[in-house]
Coordinates of C-alpha atoms in Angstrom, one line a residue:
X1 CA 59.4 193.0 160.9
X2 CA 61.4 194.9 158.7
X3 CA 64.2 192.6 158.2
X4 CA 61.9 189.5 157.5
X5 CA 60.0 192.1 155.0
X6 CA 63.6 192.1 153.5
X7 CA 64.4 189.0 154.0
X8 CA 61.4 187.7 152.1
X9 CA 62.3 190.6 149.2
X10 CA 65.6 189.2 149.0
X11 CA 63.9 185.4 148.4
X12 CA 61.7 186.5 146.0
X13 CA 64.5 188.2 143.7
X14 CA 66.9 184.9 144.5
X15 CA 64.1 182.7 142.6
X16 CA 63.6 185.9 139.7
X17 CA 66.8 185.4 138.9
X18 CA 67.4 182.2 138.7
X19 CA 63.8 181.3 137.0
X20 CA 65.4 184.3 134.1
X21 CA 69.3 182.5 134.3
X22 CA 67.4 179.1 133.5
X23 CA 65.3 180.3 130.6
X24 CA 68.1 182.4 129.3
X25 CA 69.5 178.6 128.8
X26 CA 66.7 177.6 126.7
X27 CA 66.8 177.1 122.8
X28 CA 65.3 179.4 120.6
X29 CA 63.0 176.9 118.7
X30 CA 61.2 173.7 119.8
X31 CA 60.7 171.1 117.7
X32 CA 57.6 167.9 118.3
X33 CA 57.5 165.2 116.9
X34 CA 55.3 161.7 117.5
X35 CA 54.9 158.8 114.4
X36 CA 53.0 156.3 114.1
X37 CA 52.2 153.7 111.4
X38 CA 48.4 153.7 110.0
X39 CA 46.6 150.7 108.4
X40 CA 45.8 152.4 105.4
X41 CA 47.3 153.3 102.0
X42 CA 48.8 156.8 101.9
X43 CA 46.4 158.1 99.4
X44 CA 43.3 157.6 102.4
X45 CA 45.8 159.5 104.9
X46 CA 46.6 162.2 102.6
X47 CA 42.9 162.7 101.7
X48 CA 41.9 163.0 105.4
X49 CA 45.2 165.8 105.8
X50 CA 44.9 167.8 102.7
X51 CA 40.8 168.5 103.1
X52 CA 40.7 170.8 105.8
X53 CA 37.0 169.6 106.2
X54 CA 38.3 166.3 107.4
X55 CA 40.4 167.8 110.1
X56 CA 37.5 167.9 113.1
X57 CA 37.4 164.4 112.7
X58 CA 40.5 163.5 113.9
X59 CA 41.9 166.5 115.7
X60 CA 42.7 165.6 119.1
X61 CA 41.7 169.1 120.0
X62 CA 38.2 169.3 118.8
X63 CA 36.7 167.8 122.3
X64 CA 38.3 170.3 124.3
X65 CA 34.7 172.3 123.3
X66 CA 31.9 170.7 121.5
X67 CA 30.5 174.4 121.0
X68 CA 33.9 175.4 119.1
X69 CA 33.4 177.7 115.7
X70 CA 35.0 176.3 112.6
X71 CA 35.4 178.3 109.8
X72 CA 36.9 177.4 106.0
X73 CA 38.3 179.7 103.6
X74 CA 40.3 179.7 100.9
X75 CA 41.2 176.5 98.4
X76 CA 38.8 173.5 98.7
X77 CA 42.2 171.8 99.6
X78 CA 45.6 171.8 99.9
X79 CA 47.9 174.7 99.4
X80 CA 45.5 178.0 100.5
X81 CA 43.3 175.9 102.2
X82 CA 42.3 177.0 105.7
X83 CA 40.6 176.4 108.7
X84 CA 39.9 178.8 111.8
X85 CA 38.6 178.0 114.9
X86 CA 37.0 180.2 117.9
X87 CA 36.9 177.9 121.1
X88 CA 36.5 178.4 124.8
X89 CA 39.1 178.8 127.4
X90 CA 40.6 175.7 126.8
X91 CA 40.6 175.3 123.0
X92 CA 41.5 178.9 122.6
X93 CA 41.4 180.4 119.0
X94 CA 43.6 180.4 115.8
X95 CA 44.1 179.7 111.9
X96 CA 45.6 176.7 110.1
X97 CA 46.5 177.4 106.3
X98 CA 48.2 174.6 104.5
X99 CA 51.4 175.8 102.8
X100 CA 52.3 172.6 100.8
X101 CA 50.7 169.4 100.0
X102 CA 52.7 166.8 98.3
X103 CA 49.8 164.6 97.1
X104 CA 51.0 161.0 99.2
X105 CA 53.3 162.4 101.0
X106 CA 53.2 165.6 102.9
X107 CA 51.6 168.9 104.2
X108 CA 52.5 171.3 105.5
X109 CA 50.5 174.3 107.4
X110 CA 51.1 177.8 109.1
X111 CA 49.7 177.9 112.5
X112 CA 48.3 180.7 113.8
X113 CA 47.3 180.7 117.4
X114 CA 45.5 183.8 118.6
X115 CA 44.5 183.1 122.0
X116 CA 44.8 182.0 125.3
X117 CA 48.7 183.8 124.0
X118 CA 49.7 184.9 120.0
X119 CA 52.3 182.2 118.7
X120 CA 53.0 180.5 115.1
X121 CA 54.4 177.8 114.2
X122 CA 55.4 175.0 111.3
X123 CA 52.9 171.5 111.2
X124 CA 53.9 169.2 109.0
X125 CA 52.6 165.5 108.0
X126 CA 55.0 163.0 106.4
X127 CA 53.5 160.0 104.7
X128 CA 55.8 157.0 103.5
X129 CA 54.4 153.8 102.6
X130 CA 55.0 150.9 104.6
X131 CA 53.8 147.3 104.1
X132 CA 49.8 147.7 103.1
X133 CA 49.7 150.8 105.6
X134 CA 51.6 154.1 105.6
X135 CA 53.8 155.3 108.4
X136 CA 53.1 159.0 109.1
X137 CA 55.1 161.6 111.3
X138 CA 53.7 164.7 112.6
X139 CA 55.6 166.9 113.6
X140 CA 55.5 171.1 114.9
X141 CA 58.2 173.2 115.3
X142 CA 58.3 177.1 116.0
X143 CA 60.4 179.5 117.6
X144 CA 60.5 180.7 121.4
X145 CA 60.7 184.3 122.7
X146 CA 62.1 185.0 125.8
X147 CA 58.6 184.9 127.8
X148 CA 58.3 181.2 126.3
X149 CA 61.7 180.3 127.7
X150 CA 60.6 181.8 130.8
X151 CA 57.5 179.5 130.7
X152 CA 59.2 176.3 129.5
X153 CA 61.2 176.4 133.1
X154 CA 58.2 175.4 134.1
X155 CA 56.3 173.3 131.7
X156 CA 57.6 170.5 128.5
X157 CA 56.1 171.3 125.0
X158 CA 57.1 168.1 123.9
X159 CA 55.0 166.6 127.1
X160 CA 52.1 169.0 126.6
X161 CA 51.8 168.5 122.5
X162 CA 53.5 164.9 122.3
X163 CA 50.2 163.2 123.6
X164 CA 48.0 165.1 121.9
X165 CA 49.5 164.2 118.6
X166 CA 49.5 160.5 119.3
X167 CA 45.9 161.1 120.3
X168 CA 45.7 162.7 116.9
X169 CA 47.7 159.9 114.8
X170 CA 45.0 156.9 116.3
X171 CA 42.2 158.8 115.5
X172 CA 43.6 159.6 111.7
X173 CA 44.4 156.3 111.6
X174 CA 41.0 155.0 112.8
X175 CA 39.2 157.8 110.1
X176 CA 41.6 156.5 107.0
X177 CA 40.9 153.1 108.0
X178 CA 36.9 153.8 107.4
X179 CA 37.7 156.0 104.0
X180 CA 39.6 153.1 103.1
X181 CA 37.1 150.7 104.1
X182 CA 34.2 152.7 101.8
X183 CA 36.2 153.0 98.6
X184 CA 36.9 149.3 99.2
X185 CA 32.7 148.6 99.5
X186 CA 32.2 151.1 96.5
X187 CA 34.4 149.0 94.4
X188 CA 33.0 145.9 94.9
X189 CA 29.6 147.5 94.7
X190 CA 30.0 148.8 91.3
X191 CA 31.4 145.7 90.0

């Protein structure tokens, strides 16, 4: 019994060690990144990006609880403008504060996640223009500790955020598409 007892020990540390050797061969950052190009003009992208209020209605996150609390602070929009959010288990909690808009191009936020686990990183949206639409990247990049290299033996980020933010890019585009759509109606209404 005893020898099994150490046998199993001896298993146990085998697969410690090597779960610590492979993380301790992980990069210090991560960087995501998914583009896509919308249908509408980059000033109907950037005004659904740089108005935190518009942000529920395309996050790809805001399903995980219908229940979630949103709260803004700060500037109206862009640069100090920020939203929190208090979910359940799955949608955890946090802070976005946007750090730069570039008004047609990009912006840029802080990220603040406070639970399930304390982590920030850098969001940014890049708008170009291309053909009648605008091609947008979104991309997140932050840096790992050594319990995140532990835990990316075992899981992707790029797998676990890169569908979310193509999730997220469709339903921007399908929300831009509508703004655009309105101001379209609007002008020919008020001609």
């Amino acid at each position: 019994m005893k020898k099994i007892l150490l046998g199993l020990v001896g298993v146990v540390a085998a697969v410690v060690i090597v779960v610590l050797a492979l993380a301790a061969t992980k990069p210090n950052q991560y960087v995501v990144k998914r583009s896509a190009t919308l249908k509408a003009a980059p000033q109907f992208v950037y005004a659904q990006i740089e108005d935190m209020h518009h942000f529920p209605s395309w996050s790809p996150w805001q399903k995980l609880d219908p229940a979630m609390q949103t709260k803004y602070s700060g500037a109206a929009s862009g640069v100090g403008s920020v939203y929190e959010w208090e979910g359940n288990k799955d949608a955890g909690s946090g802070r976005m504060t946007i750090t730069e808009a570039v008004p047609n191009e990009k912006v840029t936020m802080k990220l603040e996640f406070l639970k399930p686990f304390a982590s920030t990183a850098t969001t940014a949206l890049t708008l170009a223009p291309e053909g009648e639409g605008t091609k947008v990247e979104w991309s997140m990049s932050g840096d790992y500790d050594f319990m995140s290299k532990v835990m990316c033996v075992f899981m992707d980020m790029d797998k676990m955020i890169g569908k979310d933010f193509t999730e997220g890019l469709a339903n921007l585009d399908r929300v831009s598409s509508e703004a655009a759509a309105a101001s379209a109606q609007a002008a020919v209404d008020a001609a």
